[in-house]
Coordinates of C-alpha atoms and ligand atoms in Angstrom, one line a residue:
X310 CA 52.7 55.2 -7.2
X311 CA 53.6 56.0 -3.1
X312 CA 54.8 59.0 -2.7
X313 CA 58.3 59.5 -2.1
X314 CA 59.5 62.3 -0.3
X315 CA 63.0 63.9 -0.7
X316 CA 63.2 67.3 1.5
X317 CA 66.7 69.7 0.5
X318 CA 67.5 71.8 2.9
X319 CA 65.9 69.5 6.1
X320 CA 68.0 71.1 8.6
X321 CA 66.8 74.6 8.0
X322 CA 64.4 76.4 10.2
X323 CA 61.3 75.2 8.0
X324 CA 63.2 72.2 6.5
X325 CA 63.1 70.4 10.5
X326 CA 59.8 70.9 11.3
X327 CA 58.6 69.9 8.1
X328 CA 60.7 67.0 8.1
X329 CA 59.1 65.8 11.0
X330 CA 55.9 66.5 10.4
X331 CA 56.3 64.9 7.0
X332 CA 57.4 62.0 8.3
X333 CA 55.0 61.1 11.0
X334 CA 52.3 62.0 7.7
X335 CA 53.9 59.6 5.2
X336 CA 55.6 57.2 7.5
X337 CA 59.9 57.2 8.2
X338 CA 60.4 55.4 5.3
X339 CA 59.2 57.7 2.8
X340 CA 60.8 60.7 3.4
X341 CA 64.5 61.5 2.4
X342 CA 65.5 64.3 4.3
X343 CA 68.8 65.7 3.0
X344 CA 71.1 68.6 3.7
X345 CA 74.6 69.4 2.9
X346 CA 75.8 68.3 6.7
X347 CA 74.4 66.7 9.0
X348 CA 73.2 70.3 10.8
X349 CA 70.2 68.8 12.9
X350 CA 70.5 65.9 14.9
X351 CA 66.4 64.5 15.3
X352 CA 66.3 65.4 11.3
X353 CA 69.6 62.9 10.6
X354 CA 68.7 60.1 13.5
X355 CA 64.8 60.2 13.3
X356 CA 65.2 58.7 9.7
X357 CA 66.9 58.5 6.3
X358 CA 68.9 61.3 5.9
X359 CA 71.4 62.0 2.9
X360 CA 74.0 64.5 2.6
X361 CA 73.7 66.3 -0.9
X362 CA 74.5 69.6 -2.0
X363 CA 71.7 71.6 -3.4
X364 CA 73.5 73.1 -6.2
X365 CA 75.1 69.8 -7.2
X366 CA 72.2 68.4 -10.3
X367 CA 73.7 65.1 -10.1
X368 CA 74.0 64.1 -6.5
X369 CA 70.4 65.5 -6.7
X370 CA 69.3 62.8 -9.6
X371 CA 71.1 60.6 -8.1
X372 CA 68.9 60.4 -4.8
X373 CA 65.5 60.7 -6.9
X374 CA 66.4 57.6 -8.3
X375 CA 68.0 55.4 -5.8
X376 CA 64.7 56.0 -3.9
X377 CA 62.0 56.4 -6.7
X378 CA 61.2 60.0 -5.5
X379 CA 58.0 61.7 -6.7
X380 CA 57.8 64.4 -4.6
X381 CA 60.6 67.2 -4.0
X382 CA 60.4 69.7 -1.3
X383 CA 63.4 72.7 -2.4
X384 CA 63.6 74.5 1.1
X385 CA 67.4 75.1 1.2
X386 CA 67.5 79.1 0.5
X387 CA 70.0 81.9 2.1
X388 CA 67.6 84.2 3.9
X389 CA 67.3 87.9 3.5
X390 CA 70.1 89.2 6.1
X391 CA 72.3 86.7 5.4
X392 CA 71.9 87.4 1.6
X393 CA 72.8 90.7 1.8
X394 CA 76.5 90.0 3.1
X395 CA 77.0 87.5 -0.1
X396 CA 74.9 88.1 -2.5
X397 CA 76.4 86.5 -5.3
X398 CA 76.1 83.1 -3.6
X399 CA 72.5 84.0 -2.4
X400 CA 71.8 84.2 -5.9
X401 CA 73.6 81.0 -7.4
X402 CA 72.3 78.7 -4.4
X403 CA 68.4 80.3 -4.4
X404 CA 68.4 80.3 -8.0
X405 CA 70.5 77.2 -9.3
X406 CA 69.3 74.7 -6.9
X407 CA 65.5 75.3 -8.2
X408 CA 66.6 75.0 -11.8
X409 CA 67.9 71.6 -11.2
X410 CA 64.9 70.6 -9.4
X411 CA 62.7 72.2 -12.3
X412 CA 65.1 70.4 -14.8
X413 CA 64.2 67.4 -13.1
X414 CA 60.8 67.8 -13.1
X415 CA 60.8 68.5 -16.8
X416 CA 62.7 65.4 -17.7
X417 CA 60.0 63.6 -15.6
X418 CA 62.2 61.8 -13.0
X419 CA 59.5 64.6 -10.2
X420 CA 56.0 64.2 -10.4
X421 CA 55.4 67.2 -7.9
X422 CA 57.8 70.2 -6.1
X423 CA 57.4 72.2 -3.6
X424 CA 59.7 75.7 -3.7
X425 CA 59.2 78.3 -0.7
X426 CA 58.5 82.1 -1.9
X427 CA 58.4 84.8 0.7
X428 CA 57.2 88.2 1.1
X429 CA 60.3 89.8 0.4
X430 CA 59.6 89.3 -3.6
X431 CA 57.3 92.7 -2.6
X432 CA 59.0 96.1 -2.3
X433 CA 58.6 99.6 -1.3
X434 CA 56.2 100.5 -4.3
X435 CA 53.9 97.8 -3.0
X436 CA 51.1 98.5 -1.4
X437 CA 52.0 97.9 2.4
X438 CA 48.3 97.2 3.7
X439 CA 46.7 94.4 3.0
X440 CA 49.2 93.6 -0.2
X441 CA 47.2 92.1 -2.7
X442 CA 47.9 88.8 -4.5
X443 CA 48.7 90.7 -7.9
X444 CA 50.3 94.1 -7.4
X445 CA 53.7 96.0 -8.0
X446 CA 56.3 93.7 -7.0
X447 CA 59.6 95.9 -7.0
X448 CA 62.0 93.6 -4.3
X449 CA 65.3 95.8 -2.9
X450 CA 66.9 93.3 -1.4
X451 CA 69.3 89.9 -3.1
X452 CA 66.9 87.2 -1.4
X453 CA 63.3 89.3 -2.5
X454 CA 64.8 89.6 -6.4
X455 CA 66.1 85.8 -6.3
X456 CA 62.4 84.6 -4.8
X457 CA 60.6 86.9 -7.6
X458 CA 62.6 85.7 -10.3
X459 CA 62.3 82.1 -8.9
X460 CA 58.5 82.5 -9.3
X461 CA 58.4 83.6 -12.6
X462 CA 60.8 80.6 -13.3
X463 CA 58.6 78.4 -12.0
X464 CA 55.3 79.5 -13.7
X465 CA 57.0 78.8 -16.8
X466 CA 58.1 75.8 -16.3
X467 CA 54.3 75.3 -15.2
X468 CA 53.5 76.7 -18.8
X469 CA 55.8 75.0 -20.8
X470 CA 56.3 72.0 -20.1
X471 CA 53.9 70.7 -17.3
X472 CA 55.9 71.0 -14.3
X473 CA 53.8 70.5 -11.5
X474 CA 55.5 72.8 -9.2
X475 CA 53.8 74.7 -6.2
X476 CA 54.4 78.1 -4.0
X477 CA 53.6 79.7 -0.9
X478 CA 55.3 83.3 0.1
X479 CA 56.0 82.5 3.5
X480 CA 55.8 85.4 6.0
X481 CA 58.2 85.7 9.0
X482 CA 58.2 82.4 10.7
X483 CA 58.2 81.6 14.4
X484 CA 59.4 78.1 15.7
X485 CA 60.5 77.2 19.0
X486 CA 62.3 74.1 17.9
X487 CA 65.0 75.9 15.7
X488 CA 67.2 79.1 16.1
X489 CA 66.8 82.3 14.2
X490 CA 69.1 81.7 10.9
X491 CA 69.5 85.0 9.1
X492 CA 66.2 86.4 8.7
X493 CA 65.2 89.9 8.9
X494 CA 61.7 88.5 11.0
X495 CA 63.8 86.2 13.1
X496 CA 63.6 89.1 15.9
X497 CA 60.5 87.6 16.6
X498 CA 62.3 84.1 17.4
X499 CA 64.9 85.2 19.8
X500 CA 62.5 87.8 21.8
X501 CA 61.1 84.3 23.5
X502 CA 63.8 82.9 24.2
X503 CA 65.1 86.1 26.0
X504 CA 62.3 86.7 27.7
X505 CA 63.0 83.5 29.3
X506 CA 66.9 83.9 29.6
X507 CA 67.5 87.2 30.1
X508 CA 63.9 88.9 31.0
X509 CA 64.8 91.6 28.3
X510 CA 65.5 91.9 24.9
X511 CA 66.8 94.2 22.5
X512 CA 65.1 94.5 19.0
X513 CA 66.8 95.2 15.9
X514 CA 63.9 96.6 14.5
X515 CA 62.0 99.3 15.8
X516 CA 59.2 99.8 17.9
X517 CA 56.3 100.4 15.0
X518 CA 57.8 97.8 12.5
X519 CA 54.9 96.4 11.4
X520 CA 55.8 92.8 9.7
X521 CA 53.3 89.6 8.4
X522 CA 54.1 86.6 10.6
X523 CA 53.4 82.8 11.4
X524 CA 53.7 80.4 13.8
X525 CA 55.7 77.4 12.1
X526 CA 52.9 75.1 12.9
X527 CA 50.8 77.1 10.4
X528 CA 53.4 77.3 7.5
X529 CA 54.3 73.8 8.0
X530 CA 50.5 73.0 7.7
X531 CA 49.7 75.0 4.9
X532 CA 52.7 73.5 2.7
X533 CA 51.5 69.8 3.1
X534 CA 47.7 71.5 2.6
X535 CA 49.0 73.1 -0.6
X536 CA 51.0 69.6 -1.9
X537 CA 48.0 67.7 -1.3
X538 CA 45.0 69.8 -3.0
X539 CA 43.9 68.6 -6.4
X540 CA 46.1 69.8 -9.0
X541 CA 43.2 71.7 -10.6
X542 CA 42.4 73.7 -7.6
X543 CA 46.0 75.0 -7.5
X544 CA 45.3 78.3 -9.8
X545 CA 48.3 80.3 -8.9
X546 CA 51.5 78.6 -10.4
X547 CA 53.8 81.7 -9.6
X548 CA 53.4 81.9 -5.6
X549 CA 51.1 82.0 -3.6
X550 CA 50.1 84.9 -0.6
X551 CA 49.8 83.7 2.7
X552 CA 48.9 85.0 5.8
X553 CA 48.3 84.2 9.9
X554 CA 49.0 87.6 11.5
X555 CA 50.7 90.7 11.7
X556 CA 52.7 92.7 14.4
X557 CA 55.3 95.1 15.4
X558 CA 58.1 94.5 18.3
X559 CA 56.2 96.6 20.5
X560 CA 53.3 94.4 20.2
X561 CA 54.6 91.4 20.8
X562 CA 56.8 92.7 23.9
X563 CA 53.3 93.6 25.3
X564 CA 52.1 90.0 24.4
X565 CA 55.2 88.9 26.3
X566 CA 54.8 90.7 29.3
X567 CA 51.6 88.8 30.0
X568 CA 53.7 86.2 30.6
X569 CA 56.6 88.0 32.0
X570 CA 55.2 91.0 33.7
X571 CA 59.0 92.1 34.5
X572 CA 60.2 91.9 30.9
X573 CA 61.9 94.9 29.3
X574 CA 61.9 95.5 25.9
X575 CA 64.7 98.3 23.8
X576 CA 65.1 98.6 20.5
X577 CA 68.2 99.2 18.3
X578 CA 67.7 99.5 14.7
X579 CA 70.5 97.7 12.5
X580 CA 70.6 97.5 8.5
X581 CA 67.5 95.4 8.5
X582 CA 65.4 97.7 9.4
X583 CA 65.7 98.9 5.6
X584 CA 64.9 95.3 4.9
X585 CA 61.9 95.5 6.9
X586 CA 60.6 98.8 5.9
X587 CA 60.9 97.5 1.8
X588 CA 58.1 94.7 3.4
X589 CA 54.4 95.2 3.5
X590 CA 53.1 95.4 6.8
X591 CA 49.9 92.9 5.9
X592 CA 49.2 90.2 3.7
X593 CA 45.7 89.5 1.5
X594 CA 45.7 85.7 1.3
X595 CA 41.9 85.5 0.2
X596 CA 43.0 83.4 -3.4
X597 CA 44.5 80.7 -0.6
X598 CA 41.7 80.3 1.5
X599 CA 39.7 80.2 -1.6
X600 CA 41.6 77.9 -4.0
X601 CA 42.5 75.4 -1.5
X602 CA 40.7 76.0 1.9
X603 CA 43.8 77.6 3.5
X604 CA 42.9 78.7 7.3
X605 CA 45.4 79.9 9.9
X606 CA 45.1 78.5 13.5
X607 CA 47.5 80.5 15.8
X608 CA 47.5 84.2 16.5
X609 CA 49.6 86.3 18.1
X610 CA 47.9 85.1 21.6
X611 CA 47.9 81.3 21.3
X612 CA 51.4 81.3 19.4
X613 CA 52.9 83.1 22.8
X614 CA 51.6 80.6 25.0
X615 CA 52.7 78.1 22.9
X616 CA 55.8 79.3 22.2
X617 CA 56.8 79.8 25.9
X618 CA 55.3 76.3 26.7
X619 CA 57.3 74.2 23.9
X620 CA 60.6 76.5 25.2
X621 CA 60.2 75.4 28.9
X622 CA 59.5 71.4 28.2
X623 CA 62.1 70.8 25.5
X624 CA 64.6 73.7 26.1
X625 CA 64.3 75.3 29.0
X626 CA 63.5 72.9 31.3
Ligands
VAH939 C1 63.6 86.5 6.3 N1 62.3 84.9 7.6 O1 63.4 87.3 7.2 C2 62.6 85.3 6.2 C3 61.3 85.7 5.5 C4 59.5 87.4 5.1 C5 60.8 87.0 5.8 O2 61.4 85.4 4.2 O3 64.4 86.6 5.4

């Protein structure tokens, strides 16, 4: 059978790059990209696009079968920041709109799903160095308890009834296509486009604030990677590590001022520096490069340049 793609959550800061990539992969007509408004315009006029609302099981089955979907990528989530200032509904949308997909899955109308973890499911018990793929996973924050829990849920359903359902936890992700939406990492996002704007930029984490990152090219490539590998090479079902590169503000600001020699760089720590200081400060991904071949391609050099070159032809130009 084709694969059929349906994407929730396409207009989200992995959901449009992945739309598009997943589209020019498996041709326009087989992805669905869907979102509960129409929040992106090249992810609703560049193809079929469907409003549904992620926590609505119905609507859901009702778009698996009007287009034969076999393959469900879950990426609508309410990140860590935002989370914190309602986290009752962080936890019914993170949580409820992967049970309906699992539910789904388990009454055999998905062949496949992909569900984004992160590395907020790891606490401040956790080793911060290198964080292994098992280790002491003891999340302080609404969106790091909801993505634990929601990889527990999903090696069970693995377990128990078949569900062929498959992880990554992300690290902080840097696009230059969509704006920062929420996340504690998304300092990293806005510090470009200041650089440009403004020629300074004021951090809300500080200086030392060592966090795991990737340039969305990367995560985007390692989630289709991960979809496509045989399914007996895909020995993790609870979620996967994942890593490109690490960094603190201070860091990148230098990286930056290769660019912008005049840039200035301040930091003023807000609440999620607590968020950030509960994170590890580096990732061990070796069961991803071994299981199924994963290898990043940007660093924090080649991601700047590309960065700042993407920002000046398509939105600073
Ligand atoms: C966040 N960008 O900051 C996300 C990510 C590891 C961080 O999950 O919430």
């Amino acid at each position: 059978m084709d694969t059929k793609i349906l994407i929730i959550g396409a207009c989200g800061q992995i959901g449009t790059e992945l739309t598009k990539t997943l589209r020019a992969t498996y041709g326009v007509e087989n992805v669905i990209a869907s979102d509960i408004r129409k929040l992106n315009n090249d992810v609703v006029n560049d193809g079929i696009f469907e409003v549904v609302n992620a926590l609505d099981y119905n609507q859901i089955e009702h778009l698996i079968e009007q287009y034969n979907i076999t393959d469900v990528y879950l990426m609508a989530a309410l990140l860590s920041a935002t989370a914190e200032k309602n986290p009752a509904f962080a936890w019914d949308l993170n949580m409820n709109s992967l049970f309906h997909v699992l539910n789904l899955a388990k009454a055999g109308k998905i062949q496949k799903i992909f569900w984004p973890s992160s590395i907020a499911v790891f606490g401040p018990t956790t080793p911060r160095h290198n964080t292994p793929q098992y280790t002491i996973m003891e999340p302080t924050t609404v969106y790091g308890i909801s993505k634990q829990c929601g990889e527990r849920w999903c090696e069970y359903y693995y377990a128990q009834y078949g569900v062929d359902v498959r992880s990554i936890r992300y690290p902080g992700l840097i696009s230059w296509s969509t704006e920062a939406g929420g996340g504690t990492t998304d300092y990293a996002v806005d510090i470009y486009h200041k650089a440009i704007t403004e020629g300074t930029f004021t951090s809300f984490l500080g200086k030392n604030s060592e966090l795991p990152m990737m340039y969305m090219d990367d995560a985007i490539k390692a989630t289709i990677e991960i979809m496509q590998a045989p399914k007996e090479n895909i020995k993790i079902r609870s979620s996967y590590n994942l890593a490109a590169m690490s960094f603190t503000p201070k860091q990148i600001g230098e990286e930056i001022k290769k660019h912008y020699p005049n840039f200035t760089l301040d930091y003023e720590p807000d609440f999620r520096q607590k968020i950030a200081d509960s994170w590890p400060a580096s990732i061990d991904d070796t069961s991803a490069r071994e299981d199924w071949g994963w290898k990043n391609d940007y660093d924090l050099e080649n991601m700047t340049v590309e960065m700042f070159k993407n920002l000046k032809k398509h939105i600073y130009n």
